[in-house]
Short mmCIF file of C-alpha atoms and ligand atoms in Angstrom, two decimals:
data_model
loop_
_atom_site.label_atom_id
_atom_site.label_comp_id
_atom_site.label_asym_id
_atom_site.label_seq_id
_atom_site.Cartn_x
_atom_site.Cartn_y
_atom_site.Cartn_z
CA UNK A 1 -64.91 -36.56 -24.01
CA UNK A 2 -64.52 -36.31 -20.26
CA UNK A 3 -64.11 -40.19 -19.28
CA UNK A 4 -64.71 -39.82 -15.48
CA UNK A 5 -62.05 -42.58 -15.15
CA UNK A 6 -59.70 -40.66 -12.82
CA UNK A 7 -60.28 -42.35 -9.64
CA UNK A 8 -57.46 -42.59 -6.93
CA UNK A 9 -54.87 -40.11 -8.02
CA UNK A 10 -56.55 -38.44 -11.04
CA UNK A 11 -53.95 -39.23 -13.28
CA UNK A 12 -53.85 -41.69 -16.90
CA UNK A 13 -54.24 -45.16 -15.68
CA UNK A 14 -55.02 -48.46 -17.01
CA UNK A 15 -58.43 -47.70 -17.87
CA UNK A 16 -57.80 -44.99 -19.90
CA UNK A 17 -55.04 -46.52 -21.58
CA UNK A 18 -57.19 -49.01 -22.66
CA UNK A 19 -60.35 -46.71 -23.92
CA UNK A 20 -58.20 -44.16 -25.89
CA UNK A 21 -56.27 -47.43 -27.51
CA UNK A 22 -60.09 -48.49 -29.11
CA UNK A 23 -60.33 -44.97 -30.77
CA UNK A 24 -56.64 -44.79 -31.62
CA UNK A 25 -57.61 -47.62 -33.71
CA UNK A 26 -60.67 -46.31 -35.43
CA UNK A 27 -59.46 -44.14 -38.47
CA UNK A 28 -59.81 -40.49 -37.00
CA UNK A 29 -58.08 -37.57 -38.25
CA UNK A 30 -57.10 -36.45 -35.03
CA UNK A 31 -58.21 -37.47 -31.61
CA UNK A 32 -59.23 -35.00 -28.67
CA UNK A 33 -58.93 -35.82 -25.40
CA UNK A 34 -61.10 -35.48 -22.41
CA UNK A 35 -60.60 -32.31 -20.61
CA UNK A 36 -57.80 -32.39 -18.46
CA UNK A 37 -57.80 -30.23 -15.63
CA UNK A 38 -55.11 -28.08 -14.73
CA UNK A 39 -56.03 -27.09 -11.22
CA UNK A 40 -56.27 -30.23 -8.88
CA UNK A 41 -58.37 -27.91 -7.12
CA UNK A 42 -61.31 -27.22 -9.40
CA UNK A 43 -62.25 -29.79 -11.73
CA UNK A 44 -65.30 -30.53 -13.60
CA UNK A 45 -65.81 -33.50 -11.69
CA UNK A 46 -63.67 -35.22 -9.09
CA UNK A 47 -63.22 -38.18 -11.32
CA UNK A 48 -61.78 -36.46 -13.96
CA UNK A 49 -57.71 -36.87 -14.97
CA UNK A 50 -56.17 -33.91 -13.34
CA UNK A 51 -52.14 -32.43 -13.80
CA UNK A 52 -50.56 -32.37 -10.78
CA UNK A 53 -47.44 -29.00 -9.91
CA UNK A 54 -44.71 -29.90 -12.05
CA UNK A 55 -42.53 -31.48 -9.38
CA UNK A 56 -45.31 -33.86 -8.34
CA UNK A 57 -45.98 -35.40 -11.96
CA UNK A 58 -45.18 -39.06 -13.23
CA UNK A 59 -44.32 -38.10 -16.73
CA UNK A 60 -43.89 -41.51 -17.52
CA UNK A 61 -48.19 -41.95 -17.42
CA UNK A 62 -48.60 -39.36 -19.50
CA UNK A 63 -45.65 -40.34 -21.70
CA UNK A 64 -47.66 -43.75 -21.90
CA UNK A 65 -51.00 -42.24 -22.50
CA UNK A 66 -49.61 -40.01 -25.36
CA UNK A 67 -48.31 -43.11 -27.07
CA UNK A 68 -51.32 -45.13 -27.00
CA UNK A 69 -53.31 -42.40 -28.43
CA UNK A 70 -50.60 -41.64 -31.34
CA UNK A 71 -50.01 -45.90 -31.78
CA UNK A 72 -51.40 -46.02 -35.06
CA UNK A 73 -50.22 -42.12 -36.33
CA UNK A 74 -53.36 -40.43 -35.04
CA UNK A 75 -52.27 -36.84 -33.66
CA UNK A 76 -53.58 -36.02 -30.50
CA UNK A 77 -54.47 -32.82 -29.11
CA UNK A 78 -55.09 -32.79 -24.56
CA UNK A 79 -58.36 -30.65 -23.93
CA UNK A 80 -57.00 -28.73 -21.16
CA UNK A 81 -59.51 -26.81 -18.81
CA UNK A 82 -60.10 -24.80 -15.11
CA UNK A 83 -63.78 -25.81 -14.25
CA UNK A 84 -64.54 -21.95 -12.30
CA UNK A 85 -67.80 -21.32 -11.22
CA UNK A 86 -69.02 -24.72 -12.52
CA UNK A 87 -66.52 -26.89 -10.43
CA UNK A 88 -68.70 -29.26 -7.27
CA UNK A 89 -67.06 -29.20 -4.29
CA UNK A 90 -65.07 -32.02 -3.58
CA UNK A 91 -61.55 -31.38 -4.20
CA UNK A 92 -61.02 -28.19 -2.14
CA UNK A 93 -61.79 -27.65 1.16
CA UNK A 94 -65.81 -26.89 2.17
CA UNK A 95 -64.86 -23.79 2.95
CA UNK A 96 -63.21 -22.71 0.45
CA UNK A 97 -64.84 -21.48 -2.59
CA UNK A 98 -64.46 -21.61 -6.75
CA UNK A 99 -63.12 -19.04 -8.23
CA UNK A 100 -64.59 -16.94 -11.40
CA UNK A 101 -63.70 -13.33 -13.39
CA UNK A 102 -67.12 -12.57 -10.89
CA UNK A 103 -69.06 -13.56 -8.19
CA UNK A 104 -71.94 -14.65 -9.76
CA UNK A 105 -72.76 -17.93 -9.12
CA UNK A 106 -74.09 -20.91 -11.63
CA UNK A 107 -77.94 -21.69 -11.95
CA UNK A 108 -79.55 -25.31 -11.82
CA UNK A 109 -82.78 -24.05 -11.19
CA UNK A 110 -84.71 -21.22 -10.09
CA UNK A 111 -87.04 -24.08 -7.26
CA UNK A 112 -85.64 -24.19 -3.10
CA UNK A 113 -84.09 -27.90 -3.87
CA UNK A 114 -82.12 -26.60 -6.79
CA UNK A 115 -81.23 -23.38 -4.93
CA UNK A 116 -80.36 -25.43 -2.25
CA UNK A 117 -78.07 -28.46 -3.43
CA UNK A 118 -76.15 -25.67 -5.74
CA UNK A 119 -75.25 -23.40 -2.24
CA UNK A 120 -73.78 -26.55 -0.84
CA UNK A 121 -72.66 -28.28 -3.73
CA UNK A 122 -70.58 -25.67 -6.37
CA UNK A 123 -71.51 -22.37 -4.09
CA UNK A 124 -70.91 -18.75 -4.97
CA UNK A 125 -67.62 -17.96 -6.73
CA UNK A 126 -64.73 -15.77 -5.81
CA UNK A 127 -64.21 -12.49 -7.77
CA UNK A 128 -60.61 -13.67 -9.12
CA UNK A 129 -57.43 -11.22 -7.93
CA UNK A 130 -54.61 -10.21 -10.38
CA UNK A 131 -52.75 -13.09 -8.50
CA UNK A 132 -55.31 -15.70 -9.01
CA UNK A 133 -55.53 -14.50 -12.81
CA UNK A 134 -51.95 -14.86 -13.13
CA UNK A 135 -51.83 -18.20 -11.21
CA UNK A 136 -54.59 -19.78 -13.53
CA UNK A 137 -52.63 -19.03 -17.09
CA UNK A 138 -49.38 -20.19 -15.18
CA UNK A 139 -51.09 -23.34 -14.72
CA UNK A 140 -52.20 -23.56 -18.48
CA UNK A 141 -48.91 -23.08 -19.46
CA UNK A 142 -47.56 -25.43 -17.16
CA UNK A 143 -50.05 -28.41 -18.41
CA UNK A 144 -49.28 -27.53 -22.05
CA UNK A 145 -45.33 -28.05 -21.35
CA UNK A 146 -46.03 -31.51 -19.40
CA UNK A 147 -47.94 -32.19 -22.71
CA UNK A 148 -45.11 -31.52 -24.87
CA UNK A 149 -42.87 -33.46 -22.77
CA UNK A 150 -45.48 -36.59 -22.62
CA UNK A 151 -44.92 -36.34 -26.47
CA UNK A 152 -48.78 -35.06 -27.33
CA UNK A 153 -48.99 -32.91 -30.60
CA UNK A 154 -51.04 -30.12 -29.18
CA UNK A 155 -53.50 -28.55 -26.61
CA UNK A 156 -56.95 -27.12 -26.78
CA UNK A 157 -57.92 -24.45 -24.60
CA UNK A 158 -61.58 -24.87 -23.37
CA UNK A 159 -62.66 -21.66 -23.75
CA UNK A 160 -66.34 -23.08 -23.87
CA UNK A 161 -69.23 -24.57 -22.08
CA UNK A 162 -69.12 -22.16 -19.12
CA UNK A 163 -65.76 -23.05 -17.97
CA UNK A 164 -63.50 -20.39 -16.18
CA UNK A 165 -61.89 -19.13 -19.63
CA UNK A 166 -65.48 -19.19 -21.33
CA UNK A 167 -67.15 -17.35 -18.47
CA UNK A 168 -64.42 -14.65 -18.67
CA UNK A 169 -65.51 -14.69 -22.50
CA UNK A 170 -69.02 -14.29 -21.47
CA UNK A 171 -71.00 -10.51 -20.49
CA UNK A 172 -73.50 -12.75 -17.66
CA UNK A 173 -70.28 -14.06 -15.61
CA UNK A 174 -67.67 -11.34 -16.54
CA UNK A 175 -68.44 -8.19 -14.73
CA UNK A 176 -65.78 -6.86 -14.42
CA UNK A 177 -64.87 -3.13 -14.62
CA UNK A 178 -60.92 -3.67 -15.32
CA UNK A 179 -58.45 -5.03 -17.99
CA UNK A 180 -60.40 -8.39 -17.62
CA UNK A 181 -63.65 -7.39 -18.09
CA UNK A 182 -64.31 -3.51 -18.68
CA UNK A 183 -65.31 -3.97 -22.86
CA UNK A 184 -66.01 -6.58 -24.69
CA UNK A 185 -62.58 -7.26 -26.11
CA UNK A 186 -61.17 -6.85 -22.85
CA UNK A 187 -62.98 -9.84 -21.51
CA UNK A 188 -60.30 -11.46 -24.43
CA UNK A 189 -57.13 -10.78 -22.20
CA UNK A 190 -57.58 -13.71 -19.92
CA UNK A 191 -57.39 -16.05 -22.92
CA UNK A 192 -54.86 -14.02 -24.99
CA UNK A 193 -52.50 -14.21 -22.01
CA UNK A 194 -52.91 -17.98 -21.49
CA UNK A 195 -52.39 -17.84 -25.40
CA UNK A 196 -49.03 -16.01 -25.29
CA UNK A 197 -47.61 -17.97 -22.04
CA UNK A 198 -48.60 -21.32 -23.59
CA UNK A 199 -46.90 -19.93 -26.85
CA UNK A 200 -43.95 -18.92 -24.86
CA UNK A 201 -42.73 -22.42 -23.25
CA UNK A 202 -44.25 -25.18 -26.14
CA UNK A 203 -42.25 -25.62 -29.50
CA UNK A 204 -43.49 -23.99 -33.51
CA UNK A 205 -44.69 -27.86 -34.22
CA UNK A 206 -47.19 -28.05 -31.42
CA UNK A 207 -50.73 -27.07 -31.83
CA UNK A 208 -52.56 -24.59 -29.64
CA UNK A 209 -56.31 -24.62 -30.10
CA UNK A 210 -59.14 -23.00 -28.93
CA UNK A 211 -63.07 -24.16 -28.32
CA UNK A 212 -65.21 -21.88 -28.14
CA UNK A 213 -69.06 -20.96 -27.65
CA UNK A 214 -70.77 -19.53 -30.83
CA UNK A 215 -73.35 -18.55 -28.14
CA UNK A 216 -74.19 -19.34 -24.58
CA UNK A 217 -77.84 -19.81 -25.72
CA UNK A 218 -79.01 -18.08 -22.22
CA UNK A 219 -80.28 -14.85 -21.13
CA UNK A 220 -77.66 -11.83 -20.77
CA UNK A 221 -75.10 -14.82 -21.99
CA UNK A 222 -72.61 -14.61 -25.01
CA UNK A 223 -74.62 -13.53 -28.46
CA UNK A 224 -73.58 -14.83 -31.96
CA UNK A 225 -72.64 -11.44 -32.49
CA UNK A 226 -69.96 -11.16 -29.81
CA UNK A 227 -68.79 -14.52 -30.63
CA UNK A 228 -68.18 -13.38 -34.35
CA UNK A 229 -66.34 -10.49 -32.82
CA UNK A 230 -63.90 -12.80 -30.66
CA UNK A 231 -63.28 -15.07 -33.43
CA UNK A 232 -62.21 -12.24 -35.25
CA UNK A 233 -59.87 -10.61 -32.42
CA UNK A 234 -58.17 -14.27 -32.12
CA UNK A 235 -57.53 -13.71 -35.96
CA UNK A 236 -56.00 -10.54 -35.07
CA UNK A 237 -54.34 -11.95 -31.87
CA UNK A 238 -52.53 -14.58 -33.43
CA UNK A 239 -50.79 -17.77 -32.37
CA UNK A 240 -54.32 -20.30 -32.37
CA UNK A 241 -53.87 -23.15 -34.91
CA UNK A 242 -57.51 -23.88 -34.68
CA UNK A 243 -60.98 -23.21 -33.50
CA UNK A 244 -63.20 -25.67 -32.54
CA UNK A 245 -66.68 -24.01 -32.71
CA UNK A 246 -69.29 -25.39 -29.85
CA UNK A 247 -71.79 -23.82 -27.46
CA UNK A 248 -74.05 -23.43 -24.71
CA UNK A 249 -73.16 -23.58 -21.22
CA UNK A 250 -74.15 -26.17 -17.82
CA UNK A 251 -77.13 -23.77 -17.26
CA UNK A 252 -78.32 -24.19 -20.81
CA UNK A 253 -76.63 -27.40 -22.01
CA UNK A 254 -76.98 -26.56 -26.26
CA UNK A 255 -73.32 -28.82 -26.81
CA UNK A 256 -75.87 -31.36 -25.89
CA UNK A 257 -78.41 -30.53 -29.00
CA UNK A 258 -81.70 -30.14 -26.71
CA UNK A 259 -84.34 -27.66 -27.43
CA UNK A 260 -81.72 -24.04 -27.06
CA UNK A 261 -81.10 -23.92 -30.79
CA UNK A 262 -83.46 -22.78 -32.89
CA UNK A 263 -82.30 -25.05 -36.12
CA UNK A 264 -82.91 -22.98 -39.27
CA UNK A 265 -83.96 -25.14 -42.09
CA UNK A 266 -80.55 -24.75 -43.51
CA UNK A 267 -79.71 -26.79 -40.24
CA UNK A 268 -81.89 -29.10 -40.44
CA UNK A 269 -80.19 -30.58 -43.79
CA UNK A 270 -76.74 -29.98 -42.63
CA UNK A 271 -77.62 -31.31 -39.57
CA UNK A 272 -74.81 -30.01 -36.85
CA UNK A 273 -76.21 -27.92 -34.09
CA UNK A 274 -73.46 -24.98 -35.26
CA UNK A 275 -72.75 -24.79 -38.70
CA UNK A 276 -74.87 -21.63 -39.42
CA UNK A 277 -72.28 -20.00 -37.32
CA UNK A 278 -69.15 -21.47 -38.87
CA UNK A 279 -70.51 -20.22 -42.18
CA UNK A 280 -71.24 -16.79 -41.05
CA UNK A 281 -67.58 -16.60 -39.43
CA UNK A 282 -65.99 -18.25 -42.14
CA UNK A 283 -64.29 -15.42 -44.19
CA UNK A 284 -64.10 -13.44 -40.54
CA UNK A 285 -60.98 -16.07 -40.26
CA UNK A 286 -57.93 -18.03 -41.36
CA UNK A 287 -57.13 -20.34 -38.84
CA UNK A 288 -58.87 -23.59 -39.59
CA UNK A 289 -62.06 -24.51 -38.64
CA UNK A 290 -63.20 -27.55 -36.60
CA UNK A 291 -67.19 -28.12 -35.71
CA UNK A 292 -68.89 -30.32 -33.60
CA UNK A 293 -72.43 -31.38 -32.20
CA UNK A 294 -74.81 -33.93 -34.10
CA UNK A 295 -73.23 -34.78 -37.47
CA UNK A 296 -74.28 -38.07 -37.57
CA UNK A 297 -74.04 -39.23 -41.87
CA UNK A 298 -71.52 -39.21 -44.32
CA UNK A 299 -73.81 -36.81 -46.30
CA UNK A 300 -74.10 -34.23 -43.58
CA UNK A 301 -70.32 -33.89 -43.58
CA UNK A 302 -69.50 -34.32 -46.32
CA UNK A 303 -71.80 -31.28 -46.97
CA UNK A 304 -70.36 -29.62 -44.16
CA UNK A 305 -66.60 -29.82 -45.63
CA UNK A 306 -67.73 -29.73 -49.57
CA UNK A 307 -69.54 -25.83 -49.11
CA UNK A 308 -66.74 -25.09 -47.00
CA UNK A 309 -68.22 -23.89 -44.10
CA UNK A 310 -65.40 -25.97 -41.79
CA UNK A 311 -62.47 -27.52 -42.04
CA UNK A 312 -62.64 -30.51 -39.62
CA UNK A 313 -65.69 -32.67 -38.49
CA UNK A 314 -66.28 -32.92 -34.83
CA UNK A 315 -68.02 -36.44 -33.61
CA UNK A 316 -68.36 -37.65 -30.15
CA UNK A 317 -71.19 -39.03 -28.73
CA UNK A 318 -71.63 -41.53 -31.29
CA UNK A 319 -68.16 -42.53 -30.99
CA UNK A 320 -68.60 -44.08 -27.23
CA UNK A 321 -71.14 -46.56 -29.34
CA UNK A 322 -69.05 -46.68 -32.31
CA UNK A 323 -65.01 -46.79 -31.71
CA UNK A 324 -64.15 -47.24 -35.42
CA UNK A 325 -66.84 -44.85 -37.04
CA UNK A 326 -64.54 -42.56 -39.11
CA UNK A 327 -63.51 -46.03 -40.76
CA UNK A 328 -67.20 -46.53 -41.39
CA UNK A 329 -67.59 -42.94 -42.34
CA UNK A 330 -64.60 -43.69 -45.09
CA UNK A 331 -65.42 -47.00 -46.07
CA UNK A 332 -66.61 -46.41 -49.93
CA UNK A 333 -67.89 -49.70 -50.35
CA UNK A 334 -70.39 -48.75 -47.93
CA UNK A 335 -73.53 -46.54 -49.26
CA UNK A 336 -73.87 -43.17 -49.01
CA UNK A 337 -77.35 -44.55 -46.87
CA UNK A 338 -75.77 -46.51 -44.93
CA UNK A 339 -72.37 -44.41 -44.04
CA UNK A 340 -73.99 -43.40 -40.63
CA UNK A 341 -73.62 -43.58 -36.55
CA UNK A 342 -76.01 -46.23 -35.37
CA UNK A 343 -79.19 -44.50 -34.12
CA UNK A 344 -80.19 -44.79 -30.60
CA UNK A 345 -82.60 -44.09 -28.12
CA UNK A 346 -81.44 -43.57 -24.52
CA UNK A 347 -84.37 -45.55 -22.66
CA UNK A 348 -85.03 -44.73 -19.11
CA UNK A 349 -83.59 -40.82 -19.54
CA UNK A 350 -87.49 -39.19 -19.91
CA UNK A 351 -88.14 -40.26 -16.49
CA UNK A 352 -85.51 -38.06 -14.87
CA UNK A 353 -87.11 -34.70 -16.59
CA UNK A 354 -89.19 -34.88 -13.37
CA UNK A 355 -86.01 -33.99 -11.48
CA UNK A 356 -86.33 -29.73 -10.93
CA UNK A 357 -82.54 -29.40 -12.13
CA UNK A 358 -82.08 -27.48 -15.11
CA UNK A 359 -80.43 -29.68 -18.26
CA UNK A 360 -81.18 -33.34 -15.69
CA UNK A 361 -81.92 -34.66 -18.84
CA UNK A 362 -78.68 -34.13 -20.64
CA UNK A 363 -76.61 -34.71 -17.37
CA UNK A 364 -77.96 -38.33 -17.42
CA UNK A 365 -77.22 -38.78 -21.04
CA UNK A 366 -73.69 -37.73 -20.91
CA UNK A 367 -73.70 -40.32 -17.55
CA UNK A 368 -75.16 -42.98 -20.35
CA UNK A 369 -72.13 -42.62 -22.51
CA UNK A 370 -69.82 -42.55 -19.60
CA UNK A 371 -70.99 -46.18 -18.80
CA UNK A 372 -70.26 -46.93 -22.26
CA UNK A 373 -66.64 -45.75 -21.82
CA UNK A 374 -67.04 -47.44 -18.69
CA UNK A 375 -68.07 -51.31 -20.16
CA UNK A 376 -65.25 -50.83 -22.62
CA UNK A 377 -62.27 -49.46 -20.37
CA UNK A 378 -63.16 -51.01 -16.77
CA UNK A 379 -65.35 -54.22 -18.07
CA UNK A 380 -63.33 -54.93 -21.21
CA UNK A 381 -66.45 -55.41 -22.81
CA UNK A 382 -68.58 -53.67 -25.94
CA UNK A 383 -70.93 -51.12 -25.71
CA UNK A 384 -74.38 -51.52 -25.55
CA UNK A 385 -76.67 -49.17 -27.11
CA UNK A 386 -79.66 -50.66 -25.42
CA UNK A 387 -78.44 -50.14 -21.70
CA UNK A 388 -81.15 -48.52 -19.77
CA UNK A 389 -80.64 -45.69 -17.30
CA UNK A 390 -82.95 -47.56 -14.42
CA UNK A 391 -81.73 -51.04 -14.86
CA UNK A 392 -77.87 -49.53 -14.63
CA UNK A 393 -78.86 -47.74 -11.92
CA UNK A 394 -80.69 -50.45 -10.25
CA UNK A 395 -77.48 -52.32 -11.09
CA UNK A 396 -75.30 -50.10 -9.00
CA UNK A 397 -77.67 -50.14 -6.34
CA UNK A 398 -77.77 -54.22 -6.40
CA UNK A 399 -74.01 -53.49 -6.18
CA UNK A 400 -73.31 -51.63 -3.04
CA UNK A 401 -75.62 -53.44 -1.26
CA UNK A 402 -74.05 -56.49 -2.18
CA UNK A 403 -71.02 -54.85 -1.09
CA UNK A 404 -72.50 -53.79 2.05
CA UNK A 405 -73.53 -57.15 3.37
CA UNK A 406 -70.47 -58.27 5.77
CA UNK A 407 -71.11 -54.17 7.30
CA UNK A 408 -74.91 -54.97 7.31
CA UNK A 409 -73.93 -58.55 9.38
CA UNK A 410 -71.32 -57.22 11.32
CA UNK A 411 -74.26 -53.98 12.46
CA UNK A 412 -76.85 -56.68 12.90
CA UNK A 413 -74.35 -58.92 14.77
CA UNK A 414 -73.80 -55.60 17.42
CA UNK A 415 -76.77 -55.23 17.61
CA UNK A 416 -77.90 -58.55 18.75
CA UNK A 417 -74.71 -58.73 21.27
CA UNK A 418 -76.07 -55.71 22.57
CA UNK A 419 -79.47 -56.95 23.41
CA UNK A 420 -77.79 -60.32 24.61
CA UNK A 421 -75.58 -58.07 27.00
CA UNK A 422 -78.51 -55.76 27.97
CA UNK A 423 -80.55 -59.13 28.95
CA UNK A 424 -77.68 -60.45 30.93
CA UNK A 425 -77.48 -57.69 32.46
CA UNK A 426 -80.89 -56.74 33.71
CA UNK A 427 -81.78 -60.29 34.76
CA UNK A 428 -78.22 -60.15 36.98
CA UNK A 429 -79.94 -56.83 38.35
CA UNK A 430 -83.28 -58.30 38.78
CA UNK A 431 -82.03 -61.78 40.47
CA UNK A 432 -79.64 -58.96 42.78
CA UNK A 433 -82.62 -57.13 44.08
CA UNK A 434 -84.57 -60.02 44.52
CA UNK A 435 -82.34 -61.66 47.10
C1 FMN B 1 -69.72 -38.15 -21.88
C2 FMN B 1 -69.43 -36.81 -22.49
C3 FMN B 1 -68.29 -36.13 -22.12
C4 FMN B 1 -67.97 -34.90 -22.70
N1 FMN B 1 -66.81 -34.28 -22.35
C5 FMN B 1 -66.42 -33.16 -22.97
C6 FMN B 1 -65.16 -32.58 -22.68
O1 FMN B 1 -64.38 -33.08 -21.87
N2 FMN B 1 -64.84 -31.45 -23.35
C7 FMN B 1 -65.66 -30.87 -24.27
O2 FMN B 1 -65.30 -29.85 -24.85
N3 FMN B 1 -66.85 -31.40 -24.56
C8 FMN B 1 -67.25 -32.53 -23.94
N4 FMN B 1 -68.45 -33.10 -24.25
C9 FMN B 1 -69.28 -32.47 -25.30
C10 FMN B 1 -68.89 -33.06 -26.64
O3 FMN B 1 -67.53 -32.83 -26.91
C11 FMN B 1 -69.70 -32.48 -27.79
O4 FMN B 1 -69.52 -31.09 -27.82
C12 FMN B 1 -71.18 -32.84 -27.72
O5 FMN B 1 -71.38 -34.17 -27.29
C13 FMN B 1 -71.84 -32.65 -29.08
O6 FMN B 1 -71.20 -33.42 -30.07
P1 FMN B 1 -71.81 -34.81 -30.63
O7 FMN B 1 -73.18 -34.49 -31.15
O8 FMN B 1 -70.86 -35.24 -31.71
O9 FMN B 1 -71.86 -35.75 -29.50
C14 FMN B 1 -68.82 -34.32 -23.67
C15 FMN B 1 -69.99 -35.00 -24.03
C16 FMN B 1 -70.29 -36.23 -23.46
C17 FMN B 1 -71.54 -36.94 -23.88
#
């Protein structure tokens, strides 16, 4: 899960160091980072950890963050991304915009303040060139050899969620009318190339996986159809070790298990937001399966893995809450009943549905669990599953205005010298032209 712990120079610090060494202690299989972001210039936020060109890299802090993660045997795999269209301005100049396989720019809202605050704030995207195309899989291939250097067992392309590689995936943001874009297995190529020039530079032993959307739940956006199709031309394509099956987009946030699937009652029992699609696509593939989105008990997974509809169980939320759930998950001494994630309500998040931003609700959510990452990798402390979104908020606030006081002084304090001077002055005048 993106931390947002990638202040300063974006790259694995302290903080992170000390989050990823709680879950690299909790019995997982295999451990996925955050997305990493391999264009300083377009990340999915500005906070997130970023790989600097080759020659600018401390390998040594991503040597160190590789060995935390793997310092009780747990392989892990770097999430390694391009934001595109749905990168905020921040890290590139104002001018200059994001860059996408079209110009067609992201939606958070069809009212004037959401039109507004997305012009300013992500902007309309830049129909990609050859050169840009070739520049962005350079830079994938370039992050996934820092990763095999840093000693990391394998990448993940994010090839979902409305990314760059996901929107060239998808028929709404891919328009295009050449190699790219002109059919529906051409819109493939960007991925397949990133594919064979990862391939191409990383040893046999190291993974190269792929998430992707089963659907972008959104008008004109990827169908379960398609996706069934690309699954099956990434069989054909070769050289994935895995497929991590998600979807949904940051226009229609269905990762985040809100109201975009319509959960069959097949679903409902095996709980995850996806698995109807994994089933379906099973037999399409051979390369192993991974899902994630809302299993939440030993029963639902076990479910999951026993009717083989995946291979691997995907669990993230819950595990900013819980660091050591898989070892609850395992634990046979515990009951079936009781082998669950701790349920929680996120008090405080209803109130920000008034907001006229499409998926405010899940944006403050994922915020929620940040904070949780937060207590445990900035704070040193646990989480707490009854934090509220106003009283954190009012927190903050309490915060930098606390901060603020010696500027608030120091503005009074001109102030008043001002007035003092202003008096001085005028009396001076007035005793002048009285004499
Ligand atoms: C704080 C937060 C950060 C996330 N960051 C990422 C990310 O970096 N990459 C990604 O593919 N998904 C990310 N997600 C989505 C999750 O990986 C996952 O798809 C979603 O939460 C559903 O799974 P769950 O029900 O097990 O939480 C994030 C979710 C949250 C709440």
């Amino acid at each position: 899960m993106e931390e947002s712990l990638g202040s300063g120079d974006n790259q694995p610090n302290e903080y992170i160091y000390r989050l990823y060494e709680r879950w690299a202690k909790g019995s997982f299989g295999l451990l996925l980072t955050g997305n990493v972001q391999v264009d300083e210039r377009y990340p999915g936020l500005m906070t997130d950890i970023m790989i600097p060109s080759k020659d600018k890299i401390d390998i040594e802090k991503w040597k160190r963050y590789a060995d935390v993660c793997q310092s009780h045997g747990i392989p892990t795999i770097v999430q390694i991304n391009h934001a595109g269209r749905q990168s905020p301005l921040g890290k590139r100049p104002y001018k200059q915009p994001t860059i996408a396989p079209s110009p067609i720019p992201m939606s958070i809202g069809d009212n004037i303040l959401a039109r507004t605050l997305q012009r300013f704030v992500i902007g309309t995207p830049e129909e990609m060139t050859r050169a840009q195309i070739d520049e962005a899989v350079e830079k994938f291939a370039d992050a996934a050899e820092i990763m095999v250097k840093a000693g990391f067992a394998g990448v993940e392309i994010h090839a979902s969620h409305g990314y760059l590689v996901s929107s060239f995936l998808s028929p709404k943001t891919n328009k295009r009318r050449d190699e790219y874009g002109a059919t529906p297995k051409d819109r493939m190529n960007f991925l397949f190339n990133i594919v064979d020039a990862i391939k191409a530079v990383v040893p046999q032993r190291f993974a190269v996986g792929v998430k992707l959307n089963s659907a972008d739940f959104s008008a004109g956006g990827l169908t379960e159809e398609e996706a069934h199709d690309q699954i099956r031309w990434i069989n054909e394509h070769g050289g994935i070790d895995f497929i991590e099956i998600s979807g949904g987009t940051y226009e229609a946030p269905a990762m985040a298990g809100t109201e975009y699937q319509p959960r069959s009652e097949r679903t409902r029992t095996r709980e995850a937001y996806f698995i109807d699609f994994a089933v379906k696509v099973r037999n399409t593939t051979t390369i192993p399966l991974i899902v994630t989105g809302g299993f939440r008990t030993r029963e639902g997974m076990n479910d999951a893995i026993r009717s083989n509809a995946c291979d691997f169980i995907g669990i993230s939320r819950p595990t900013c809450i819980q660091f050591n759930l898989p070892a609850i998950l395992l634990d046979q001494s515990i009951s079936h009943k009781d082998a669950q994630a701790l349920q929680y309500d996120i008090r405080g998040v209803q109130i920000f549905n008034i907001l006229p931003f499409t998926g405010v609700g899940s944006g403050i959510a994922t915020l929620w669990h940040n904070w949780q990452m937060h207590r445990v990798a900035i704070e040193n402390r646990e989480p707490d599953p009854t934090l509220t979104v106003h009283g954190k908020i009012l927190t903050i606030l309490l915060k930098i205005l606390k901060k603020s006081i010696p500027s608030i002084i120091l503005l009074f304090g001109i102030l008043f010298i001002s007035v003092l001077i202003k008096q001085f002055f005028s009396k001076t005048a007035e005793k002048m032209t009285g004499l």
